[in-house]
Short mmCIF file of C-alpha atoms and ligand atoms in Angstrom, two decimals:
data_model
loop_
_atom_site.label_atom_id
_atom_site.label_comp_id
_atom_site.label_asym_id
_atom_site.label_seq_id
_atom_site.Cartn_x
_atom_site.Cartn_y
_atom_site.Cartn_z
CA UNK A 218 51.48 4.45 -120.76
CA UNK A 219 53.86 5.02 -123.21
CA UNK A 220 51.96 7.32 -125.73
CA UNK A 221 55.31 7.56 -128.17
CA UNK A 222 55.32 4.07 -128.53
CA UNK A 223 51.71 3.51 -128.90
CA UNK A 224 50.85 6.53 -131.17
CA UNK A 225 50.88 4.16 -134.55
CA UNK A 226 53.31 2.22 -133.95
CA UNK A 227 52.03 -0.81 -136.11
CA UNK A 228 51.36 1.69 -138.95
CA UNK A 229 54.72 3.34 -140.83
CA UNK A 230 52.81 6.01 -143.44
CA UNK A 231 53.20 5.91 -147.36
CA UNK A 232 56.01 8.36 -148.21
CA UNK A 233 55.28 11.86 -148.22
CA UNK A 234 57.49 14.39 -150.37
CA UNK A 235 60.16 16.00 -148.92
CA UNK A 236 62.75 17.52 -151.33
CA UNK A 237 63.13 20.27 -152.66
CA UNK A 238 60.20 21.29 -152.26
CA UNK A 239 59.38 25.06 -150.64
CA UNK A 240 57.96 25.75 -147.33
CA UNK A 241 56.12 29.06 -146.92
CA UNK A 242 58.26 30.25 -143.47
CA UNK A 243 61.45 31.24 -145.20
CA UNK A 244 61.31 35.00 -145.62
CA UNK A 245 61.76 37.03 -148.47
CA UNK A 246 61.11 40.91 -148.57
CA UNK A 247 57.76 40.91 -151.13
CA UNK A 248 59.96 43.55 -153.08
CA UNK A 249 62.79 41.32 -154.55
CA UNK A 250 61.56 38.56 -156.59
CA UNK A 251 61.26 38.44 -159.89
CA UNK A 252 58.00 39.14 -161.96
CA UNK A 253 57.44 35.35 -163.49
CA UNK A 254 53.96 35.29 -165.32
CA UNK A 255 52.64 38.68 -167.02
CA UNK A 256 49.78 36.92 -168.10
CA UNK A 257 46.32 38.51 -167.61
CA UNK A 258 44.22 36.69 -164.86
CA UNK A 259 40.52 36.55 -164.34
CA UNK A 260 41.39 37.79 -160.82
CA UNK A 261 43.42 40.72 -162.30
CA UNK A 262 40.64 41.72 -164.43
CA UNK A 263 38.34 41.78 -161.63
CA UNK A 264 40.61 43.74 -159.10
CA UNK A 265 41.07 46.68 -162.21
CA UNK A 266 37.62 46.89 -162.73
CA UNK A 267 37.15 47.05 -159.30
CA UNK A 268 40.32 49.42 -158.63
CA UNK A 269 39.14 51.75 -161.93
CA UNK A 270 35.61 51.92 -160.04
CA UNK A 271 36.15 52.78 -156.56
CA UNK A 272 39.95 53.57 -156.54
CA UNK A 273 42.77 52.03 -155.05
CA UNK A 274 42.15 48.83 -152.29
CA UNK A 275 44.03 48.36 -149.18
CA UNK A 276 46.66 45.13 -149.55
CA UNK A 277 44.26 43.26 -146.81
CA UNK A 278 41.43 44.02 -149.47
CA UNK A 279 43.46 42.71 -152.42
CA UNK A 280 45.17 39.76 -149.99
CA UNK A 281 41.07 38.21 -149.35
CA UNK A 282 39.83 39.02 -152.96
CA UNK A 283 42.85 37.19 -154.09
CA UNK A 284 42.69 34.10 -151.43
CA UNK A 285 39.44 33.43 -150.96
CA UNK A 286 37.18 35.21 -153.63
CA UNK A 287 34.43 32.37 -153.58
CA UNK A 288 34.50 32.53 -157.83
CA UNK A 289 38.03 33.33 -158.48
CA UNK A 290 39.94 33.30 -155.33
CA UNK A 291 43.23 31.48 -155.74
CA UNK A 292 42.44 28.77 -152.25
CA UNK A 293 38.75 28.13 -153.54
CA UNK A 294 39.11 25.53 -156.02
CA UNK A 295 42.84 24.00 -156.05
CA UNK A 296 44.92 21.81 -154.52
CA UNK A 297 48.30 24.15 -153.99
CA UNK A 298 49.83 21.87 -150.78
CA UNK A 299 52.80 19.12 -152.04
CA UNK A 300 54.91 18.20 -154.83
CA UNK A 301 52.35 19.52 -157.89
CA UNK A 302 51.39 22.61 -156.12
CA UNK A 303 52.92 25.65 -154.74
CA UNK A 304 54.33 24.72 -151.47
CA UNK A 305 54.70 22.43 -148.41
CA UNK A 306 53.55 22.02 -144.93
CA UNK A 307 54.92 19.84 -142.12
CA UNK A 308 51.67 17.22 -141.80
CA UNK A 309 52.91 16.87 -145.74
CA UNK A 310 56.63 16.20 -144.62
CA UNK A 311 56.33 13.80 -142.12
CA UNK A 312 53.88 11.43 -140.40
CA UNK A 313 55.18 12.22 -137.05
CA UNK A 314 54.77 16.00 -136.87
CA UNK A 315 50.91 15.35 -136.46
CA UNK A 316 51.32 12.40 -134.27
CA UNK A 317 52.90 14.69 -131.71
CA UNK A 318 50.24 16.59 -132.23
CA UNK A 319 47.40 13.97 -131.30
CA UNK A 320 49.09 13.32 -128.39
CA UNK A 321 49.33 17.26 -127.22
CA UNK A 322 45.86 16.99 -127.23
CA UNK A 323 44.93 13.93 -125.69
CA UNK A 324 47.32 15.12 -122.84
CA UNK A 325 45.71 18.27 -122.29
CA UNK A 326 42.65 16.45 -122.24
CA UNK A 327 43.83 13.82 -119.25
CA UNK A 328 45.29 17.01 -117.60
CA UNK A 329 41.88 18.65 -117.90
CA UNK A 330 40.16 16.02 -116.41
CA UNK A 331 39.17 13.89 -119.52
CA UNK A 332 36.09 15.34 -120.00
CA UNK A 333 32.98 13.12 -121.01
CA UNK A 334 33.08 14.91 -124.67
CA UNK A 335 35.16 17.24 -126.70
CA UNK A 336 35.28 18.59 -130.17
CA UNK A 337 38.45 19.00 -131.98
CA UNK A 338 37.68 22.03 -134.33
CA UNK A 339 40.71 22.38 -137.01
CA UNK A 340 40.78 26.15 -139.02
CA UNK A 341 42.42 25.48 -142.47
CA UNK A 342 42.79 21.76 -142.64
CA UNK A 343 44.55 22.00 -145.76
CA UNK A 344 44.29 17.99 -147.29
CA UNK A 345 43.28 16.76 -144.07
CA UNK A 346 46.36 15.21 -143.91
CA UNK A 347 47.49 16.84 -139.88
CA UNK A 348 44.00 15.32 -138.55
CA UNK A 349 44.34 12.00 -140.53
CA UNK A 350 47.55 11.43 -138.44
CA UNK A 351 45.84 12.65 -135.33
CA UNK A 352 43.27 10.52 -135.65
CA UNK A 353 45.27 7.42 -136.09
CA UNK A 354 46.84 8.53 -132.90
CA UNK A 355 42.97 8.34 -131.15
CA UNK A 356 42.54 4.99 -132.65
CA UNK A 357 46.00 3.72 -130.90
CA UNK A 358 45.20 5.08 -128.04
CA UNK A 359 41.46 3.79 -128.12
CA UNK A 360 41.51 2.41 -124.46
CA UNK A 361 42.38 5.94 -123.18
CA UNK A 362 39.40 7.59 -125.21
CA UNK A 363 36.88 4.62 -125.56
CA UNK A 364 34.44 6.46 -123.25
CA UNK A 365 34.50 10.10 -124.87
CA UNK A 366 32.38 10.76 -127.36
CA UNK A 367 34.56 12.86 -129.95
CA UNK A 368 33.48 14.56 -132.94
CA UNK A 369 35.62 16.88 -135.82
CA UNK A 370 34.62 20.50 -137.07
CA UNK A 371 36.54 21.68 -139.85
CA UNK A 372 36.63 25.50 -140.78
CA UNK A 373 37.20 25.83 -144.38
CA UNK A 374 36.17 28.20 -147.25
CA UNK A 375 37.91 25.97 -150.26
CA UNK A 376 35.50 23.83 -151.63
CA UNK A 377 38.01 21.85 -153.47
CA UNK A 378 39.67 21.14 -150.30
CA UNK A 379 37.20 20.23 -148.29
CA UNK A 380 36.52 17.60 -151.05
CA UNK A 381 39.84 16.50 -150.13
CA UNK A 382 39.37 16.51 -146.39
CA UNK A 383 36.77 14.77 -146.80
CA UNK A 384 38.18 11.75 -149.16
CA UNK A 385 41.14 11.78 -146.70
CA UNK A 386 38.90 11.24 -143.35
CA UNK A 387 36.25 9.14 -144.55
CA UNK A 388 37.61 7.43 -147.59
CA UNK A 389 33.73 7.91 -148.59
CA UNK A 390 32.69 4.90 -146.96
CA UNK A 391 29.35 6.46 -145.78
CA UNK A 392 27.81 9.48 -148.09
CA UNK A 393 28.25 12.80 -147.12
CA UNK A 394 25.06 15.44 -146.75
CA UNK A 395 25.84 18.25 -148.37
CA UNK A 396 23.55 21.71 -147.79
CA UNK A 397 25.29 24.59 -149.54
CA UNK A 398 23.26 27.37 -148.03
CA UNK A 399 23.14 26.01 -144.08
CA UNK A 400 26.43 26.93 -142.21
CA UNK A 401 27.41 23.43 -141.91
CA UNK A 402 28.10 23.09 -145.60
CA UNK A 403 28.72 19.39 -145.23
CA UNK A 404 28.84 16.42 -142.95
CA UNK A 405 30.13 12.74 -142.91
CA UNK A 406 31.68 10.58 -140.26
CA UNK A 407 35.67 9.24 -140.61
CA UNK A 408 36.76 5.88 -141.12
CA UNK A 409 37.21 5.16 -137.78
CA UNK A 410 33.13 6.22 -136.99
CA UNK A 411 33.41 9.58 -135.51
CA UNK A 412 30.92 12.25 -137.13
CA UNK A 413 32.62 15.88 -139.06
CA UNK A 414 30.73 18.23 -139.92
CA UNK A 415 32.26 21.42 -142.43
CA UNK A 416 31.64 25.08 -141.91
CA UNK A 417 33.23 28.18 -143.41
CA UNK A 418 33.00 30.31 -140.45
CA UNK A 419 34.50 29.25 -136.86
CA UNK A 420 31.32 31.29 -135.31
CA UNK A 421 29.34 28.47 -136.53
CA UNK A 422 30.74 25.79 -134.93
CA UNK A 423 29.30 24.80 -131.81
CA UNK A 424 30.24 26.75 -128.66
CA UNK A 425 31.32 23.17 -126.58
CA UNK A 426 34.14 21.84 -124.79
CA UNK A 427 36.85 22.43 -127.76
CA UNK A 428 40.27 21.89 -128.67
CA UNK A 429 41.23 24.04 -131.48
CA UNK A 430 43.93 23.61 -134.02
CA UNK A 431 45.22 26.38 -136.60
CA UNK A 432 48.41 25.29 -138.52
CA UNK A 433 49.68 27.49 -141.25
CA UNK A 434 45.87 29.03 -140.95
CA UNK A 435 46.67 32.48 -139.67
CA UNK A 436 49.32 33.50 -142.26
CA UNK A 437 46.89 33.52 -144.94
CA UNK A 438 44.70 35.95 -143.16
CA UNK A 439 44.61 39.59 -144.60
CA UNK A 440 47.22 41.86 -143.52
CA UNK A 441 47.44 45.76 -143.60
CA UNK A 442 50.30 47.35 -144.34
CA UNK A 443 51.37 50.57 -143.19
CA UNK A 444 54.96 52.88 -143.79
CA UNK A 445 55.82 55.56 -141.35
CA UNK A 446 56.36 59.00 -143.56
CA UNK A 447 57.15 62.27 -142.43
CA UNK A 448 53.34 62.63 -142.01
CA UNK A 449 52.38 60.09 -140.02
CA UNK A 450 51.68 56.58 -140.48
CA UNK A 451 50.46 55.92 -144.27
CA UNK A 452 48.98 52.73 -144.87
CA UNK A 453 50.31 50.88 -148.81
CA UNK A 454 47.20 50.41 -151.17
CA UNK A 455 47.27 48.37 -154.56
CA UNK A 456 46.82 50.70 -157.63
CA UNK A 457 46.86 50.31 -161.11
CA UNK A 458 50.41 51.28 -162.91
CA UNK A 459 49.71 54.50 -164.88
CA UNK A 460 53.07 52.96 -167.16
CA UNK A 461 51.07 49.63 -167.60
CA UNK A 462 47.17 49.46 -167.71
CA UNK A 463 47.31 45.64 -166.83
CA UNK A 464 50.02 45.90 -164.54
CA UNK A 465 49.08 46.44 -160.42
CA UNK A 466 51.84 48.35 -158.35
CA UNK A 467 52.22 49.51 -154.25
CA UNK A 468 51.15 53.52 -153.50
CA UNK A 469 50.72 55.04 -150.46
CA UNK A 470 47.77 56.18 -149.01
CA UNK A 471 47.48 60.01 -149.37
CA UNK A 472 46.13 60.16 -145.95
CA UNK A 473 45.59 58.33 -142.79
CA UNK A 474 43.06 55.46 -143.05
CA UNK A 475 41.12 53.52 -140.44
CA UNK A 476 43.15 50.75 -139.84
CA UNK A 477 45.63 52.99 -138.39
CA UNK A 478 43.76 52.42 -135.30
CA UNK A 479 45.95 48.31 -135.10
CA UNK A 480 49.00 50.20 -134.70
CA UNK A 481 50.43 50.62 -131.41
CA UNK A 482 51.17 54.34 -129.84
CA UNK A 483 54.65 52.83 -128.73
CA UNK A 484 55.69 51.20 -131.98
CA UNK A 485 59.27 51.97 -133.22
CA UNK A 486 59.22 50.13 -136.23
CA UNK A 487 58.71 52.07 -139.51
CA UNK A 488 56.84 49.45 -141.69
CA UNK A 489 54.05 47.38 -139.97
CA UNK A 490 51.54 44.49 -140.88
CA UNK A 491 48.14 43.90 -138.84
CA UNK A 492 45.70 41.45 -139.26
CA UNK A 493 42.74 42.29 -137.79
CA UNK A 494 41.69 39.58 -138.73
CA UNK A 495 43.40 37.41 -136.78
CA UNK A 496 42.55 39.31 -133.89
CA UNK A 497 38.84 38.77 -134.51
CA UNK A 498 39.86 34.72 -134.38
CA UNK A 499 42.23 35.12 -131.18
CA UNK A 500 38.97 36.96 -129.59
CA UNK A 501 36.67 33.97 -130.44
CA UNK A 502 38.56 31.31 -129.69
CA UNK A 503 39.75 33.07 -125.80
CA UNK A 504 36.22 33.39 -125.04
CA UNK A 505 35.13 30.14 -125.74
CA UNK A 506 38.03 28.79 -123.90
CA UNK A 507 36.99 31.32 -121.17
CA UNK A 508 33.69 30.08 -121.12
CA UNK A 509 33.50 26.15 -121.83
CA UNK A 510 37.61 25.45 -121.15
CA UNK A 511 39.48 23.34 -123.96
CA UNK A 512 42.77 24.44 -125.36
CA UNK A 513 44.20 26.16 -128.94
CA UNK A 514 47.21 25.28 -130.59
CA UNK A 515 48.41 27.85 -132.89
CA UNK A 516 51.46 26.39 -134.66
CA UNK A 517 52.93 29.32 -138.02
CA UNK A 518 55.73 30.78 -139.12
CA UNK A 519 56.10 34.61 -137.68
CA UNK A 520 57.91 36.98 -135.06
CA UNK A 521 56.76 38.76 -131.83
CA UNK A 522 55.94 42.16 -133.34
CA UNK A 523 59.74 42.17 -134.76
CA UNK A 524 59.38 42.35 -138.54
CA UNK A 525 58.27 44.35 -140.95
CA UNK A 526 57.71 43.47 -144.54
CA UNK A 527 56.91 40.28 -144.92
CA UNK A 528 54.07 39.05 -147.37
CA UNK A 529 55.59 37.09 -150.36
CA UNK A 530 53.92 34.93 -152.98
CA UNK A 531 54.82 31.21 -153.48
CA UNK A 532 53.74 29.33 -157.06
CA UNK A 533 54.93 26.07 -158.16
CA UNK A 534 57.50 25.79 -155.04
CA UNK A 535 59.39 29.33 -155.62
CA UNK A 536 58.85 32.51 -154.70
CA UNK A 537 56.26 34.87 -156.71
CA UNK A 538 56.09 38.38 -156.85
CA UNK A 539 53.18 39.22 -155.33
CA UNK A 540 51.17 41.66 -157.61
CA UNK A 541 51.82 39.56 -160.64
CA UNK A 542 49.46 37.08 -162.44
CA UNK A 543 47.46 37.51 -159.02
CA UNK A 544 44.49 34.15 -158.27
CA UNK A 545 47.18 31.43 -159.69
CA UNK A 546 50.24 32.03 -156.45
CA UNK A 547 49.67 31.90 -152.65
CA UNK A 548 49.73 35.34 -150.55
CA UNK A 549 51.39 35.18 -147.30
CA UNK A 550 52.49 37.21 -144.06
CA UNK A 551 54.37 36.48 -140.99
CA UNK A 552 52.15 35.86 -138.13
CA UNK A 553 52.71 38.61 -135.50
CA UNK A 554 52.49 36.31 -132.32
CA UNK A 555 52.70 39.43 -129.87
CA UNK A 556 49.46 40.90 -131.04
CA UNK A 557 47.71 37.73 -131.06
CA UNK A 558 48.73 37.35 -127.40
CA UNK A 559 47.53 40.84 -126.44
CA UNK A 560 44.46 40.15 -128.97
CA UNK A 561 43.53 36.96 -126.08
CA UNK A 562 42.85 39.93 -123.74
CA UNK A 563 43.61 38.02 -120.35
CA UNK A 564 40.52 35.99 -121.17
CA UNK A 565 43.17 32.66 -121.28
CA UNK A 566 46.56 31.71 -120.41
CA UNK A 567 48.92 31.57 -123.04
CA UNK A 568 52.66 29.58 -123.50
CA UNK A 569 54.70 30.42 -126.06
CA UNK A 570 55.63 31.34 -129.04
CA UNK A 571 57.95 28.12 -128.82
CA UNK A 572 60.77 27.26 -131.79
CA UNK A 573 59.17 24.36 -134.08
CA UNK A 574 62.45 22.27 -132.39
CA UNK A 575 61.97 22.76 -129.07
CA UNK A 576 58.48 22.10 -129.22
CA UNK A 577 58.40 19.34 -130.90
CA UNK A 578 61.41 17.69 -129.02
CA UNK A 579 59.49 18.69 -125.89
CA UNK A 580 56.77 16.33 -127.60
CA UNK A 581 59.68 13.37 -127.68
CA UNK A 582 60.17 13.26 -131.32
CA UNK A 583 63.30 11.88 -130.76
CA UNK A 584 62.24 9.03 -129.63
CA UNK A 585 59.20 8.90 -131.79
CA UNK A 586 61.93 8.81 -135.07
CA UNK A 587 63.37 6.00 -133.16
CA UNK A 588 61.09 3.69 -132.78
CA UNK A 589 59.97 4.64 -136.11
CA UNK A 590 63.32 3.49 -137.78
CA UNK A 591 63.40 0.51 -135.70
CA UNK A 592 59.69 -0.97 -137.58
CA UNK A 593 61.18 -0.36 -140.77
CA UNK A 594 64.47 -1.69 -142.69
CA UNK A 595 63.39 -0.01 -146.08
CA UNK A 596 66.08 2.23 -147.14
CA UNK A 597 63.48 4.81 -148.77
CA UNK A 598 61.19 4.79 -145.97
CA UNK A 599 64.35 4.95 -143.40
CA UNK A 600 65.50 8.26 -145.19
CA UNK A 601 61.94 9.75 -145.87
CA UNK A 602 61.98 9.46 -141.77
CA UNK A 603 65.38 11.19 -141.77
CA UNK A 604 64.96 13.73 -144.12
CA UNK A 605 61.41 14.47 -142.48
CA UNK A 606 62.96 15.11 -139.31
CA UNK A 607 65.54 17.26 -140.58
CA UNK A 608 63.43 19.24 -142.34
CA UNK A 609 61.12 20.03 -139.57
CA UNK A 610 64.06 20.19 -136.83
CA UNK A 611 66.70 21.79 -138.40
CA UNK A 612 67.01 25.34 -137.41
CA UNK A 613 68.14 26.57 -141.19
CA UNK A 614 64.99 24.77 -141.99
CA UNK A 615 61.60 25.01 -140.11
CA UNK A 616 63.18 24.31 -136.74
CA UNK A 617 63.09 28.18 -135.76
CA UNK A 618 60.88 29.86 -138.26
CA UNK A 619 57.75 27.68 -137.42
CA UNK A 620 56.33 28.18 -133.68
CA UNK A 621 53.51 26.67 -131.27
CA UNK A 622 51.15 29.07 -129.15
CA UNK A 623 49.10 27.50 -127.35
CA UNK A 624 45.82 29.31 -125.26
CA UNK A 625 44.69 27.25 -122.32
CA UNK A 626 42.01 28.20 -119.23
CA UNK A 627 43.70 30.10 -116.62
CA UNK A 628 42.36 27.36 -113.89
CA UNK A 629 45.07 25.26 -116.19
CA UNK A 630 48.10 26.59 -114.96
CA UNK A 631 46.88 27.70 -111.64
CA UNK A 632 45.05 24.42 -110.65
CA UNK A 633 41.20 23.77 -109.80
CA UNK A 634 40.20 25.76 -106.95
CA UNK A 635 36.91 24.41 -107.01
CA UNK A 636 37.77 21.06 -106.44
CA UNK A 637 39.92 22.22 -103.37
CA UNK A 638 38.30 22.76 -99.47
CA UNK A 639 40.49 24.42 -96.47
CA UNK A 640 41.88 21.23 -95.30
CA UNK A 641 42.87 20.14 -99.29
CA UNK A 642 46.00 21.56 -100.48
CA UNK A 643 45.56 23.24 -103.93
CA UNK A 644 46.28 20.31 -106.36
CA UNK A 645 49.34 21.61 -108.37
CA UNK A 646 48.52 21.41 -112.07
CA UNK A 647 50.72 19.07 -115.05
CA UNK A 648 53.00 21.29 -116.84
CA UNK A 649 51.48 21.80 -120.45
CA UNK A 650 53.00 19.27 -122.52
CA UNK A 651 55.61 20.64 -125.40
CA UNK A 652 55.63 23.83 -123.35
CA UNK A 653 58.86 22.58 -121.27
CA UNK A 654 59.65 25.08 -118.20
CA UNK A 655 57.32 28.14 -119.93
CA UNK A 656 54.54 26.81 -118.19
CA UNK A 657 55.39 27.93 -115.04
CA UNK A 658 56.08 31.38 -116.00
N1 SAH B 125 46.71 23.45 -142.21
C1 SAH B 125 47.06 22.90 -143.49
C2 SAH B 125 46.81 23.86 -144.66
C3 SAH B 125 47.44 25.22 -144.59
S1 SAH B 125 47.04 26.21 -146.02
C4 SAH B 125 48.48 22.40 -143.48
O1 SAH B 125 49.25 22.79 -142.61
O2 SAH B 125 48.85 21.62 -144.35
C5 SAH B 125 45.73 27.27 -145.41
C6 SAH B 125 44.40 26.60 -145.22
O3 SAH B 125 43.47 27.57 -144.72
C7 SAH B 125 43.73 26.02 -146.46
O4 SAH B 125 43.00 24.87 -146.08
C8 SAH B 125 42.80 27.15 -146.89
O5 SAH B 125 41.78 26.75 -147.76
C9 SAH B 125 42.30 27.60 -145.55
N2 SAH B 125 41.78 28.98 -145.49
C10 SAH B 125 42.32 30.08 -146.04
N3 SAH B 125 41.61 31.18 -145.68
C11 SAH B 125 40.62 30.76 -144.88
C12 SAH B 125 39.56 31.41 -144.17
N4 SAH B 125 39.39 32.73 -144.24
N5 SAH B 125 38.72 30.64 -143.42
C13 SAH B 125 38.89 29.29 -143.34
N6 SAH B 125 39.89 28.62 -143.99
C14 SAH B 125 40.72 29.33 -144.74
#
């Protein structure tokens, strides 16, 4: 079958924004920008009170108070993604970008064996705009999937973005339960009748057959930061200026403090950013994998244990210093892909990090934009399609900055032995799809 052509082919999206707006890869050393908006926040009245009290918090500290404070925190009750917020994502760009997507997954599921059932778990869903367009992929490809009974489990602390999810998925066509205090904050089922059910935690999801999805999920997860001194590794804190009693400014720790223990005995670099975090996700997500088989796609902009300082602000589509009017800008580090690799701990197989372009020309969005421009002889829908590509091909653009990880079984890439007997010969496994030649490494 030809998935590219099927994959939505009688539906051509509403336009999506494209310029000028800001995506979050492009780097920017946090020390440069200008300080835009003095004013006094909630959130930096709470993190002086708190910083006058029990002295001076570690950035990670000050990154999830920020973020994800459940009264204050700057994710928990706005919409920041698109032309009247703060910045853009590729589902947000272009229609395509997720299509690819939906068929990554449906292709990993035929090369698994199309299991009777899976769950496709998304961390950070944003607007629920990536799985919309997956999901429309599902529906065009209905014959393939008729038999498997799919459901969606969203990971999410923003309420007002789940709200969102939710109006984009199920257009509200059936109620949705709502519990506040059970770990399945709410449930519904999408337009096209599969059930979703909303969690804040990715523990609480239930440990099936998975695929997993984090886009732009893991760069908003807190880092520590730490400068190599004549002393030793000292990790940066967040103190209040002595110069400026509203004003929040970087120190360094006067001696070593437990997260110390992320850094590597080998590293050469003299300013480094962990997430443990992230590591605690990676972990999860491998054993599960381990355990019930599935897949992760891990798509974010980041380097393989390369850079140094890289968490930056973004407000209103420009950059934002990052200790300034904190609560109303995004917070943001490069994803380190090496340490989520080692973080996997042989429990899975993992391809990549991948270049954004090659990945998703891998995925045949060539000839997805083709047959895209060949449905349509509206002008402004002809060069939302161009300038969609460009944006996510180009390598001065996201082409480079963004890549895909993906963690599969290890029985993936080294074939079913189970289903083999002396006189079979080992059945030799599909490459994985978007991968190209890195899946026979
Ligand atoms: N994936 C979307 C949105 C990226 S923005 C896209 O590409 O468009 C980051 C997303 O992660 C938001 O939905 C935010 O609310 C969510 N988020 C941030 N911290 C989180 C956490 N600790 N747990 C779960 N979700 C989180």
């Amino acid at each position: 079958m030809n998935f590219l052509a099927a994959a939505g082919s009688r539906r051509l999206c509403a336009m999506r924004a494209v310029f000028p707006y800001l995506w979050r890869g492009k780097y920017f050393s946090s020390g440069n920008e200008p300080a835009e908006n003095n004013s006094v926040t909630p959130m930096l009245r709470h993190l002086i009170y708190k910083i006058k009290s029990t002295g001076p918090i570690t950035v990670a500290e000050y990154m999830k108070e920020v973020l994800t404070n459940p009264a204050k925190g700057y994710y928990m009750n706005r919409d920041m993604l698109g032309e009247d917020g703060d910045f853009i994502t590729s589902p947000e760009i272009s229609q395509m970008f997720g299509e690819l997507l939906g068929i990554w997954f449906i292709s990993e599921w035929i090369a698994a064996g199309k299991n009777a059932a899976f769950q496709l778990v998304e961390l950070g869903p944003g607007k629920g705009t990536l799985l919309g367009d997956i999901l429309r992929v599902f529906s065009q490809l209905g014959s393939l999937l008729k038999n498997c009974d799919i459901s969606l489990h969203l990971v999410e602390v923003s309420q007002k973005l789940s709200e969102i999810q939710a109006l984009t998925l199920t257009e509200e066509k059936v109620p949705l339960e709502r519990n506040v205090e059970s770990p399945v904050y709410m449930k519904g089922v999408t337009k096209s009748g599969i059930p979703v059910s909303w969690y804040r935690d990715l523990q609480d999801v239930p440990k099936e057959y998975s695929f997993y999805l984090a886009h732009e999920f893991f760069d908003v997860l807190p880092v520590h930061k730490f400068q190599k001194t004549p002393h030793g590794w000292r990790e940066v804190l967040v103190d209040i200026d002595p110069q400026v009693s509203d004003k929040l400014r970087f120190v360094l720790a006067p001696c070593a403090t437990p997260a110390e223990a992320f850094i590597q005995n080998d590293e050469t670099r003299d300013h480094v950013e962990v997430c443990p975090e992230a590591g605690i996700v990676i972990q999860e997500l491998s054993e599960r994998i381990s355990l019930t088989g599935g897949a992760a796609l891990i798509a974010d902009y980041g380097h393989d244990g390369t850079k140094t300082d890289t968490f930056r602000g973004f407000c209103g589509h420009r950059l934002h210093d990052v200790l300034t009017a904190p609560g109303t800008a995004d917070l943001t580090a490069d994803v380190d892909f090496s340490y989520l690799r080692r973080m996997s701990q042989g429990k899975v197989a993992s391809l990549g990090p991948i270049e954004q372009q090659a990945f998703l020309r891998n995925m045949g969005i060539d000839v997805r934009l083709k047959i895209l421009l060949d449905k349509t002889d509206e002008p402004s829908l002809r060069q939302q399609l161009l300038q969609g590509y460009n944006m996510l091909m180009n390598p001065m653009k996201m082409g480079e900055r963004f890549n895909f990880l993906a963690l599969v079984p290890h029985q993936r890439l080294h074939g079913r032995t189970h289903q083999t007997n002396a006189r079979q010969s080992k059945p030799s496994p599909s490459p994985v799809a978007g991968f190209g030649e890195l899946a026979w490494r």
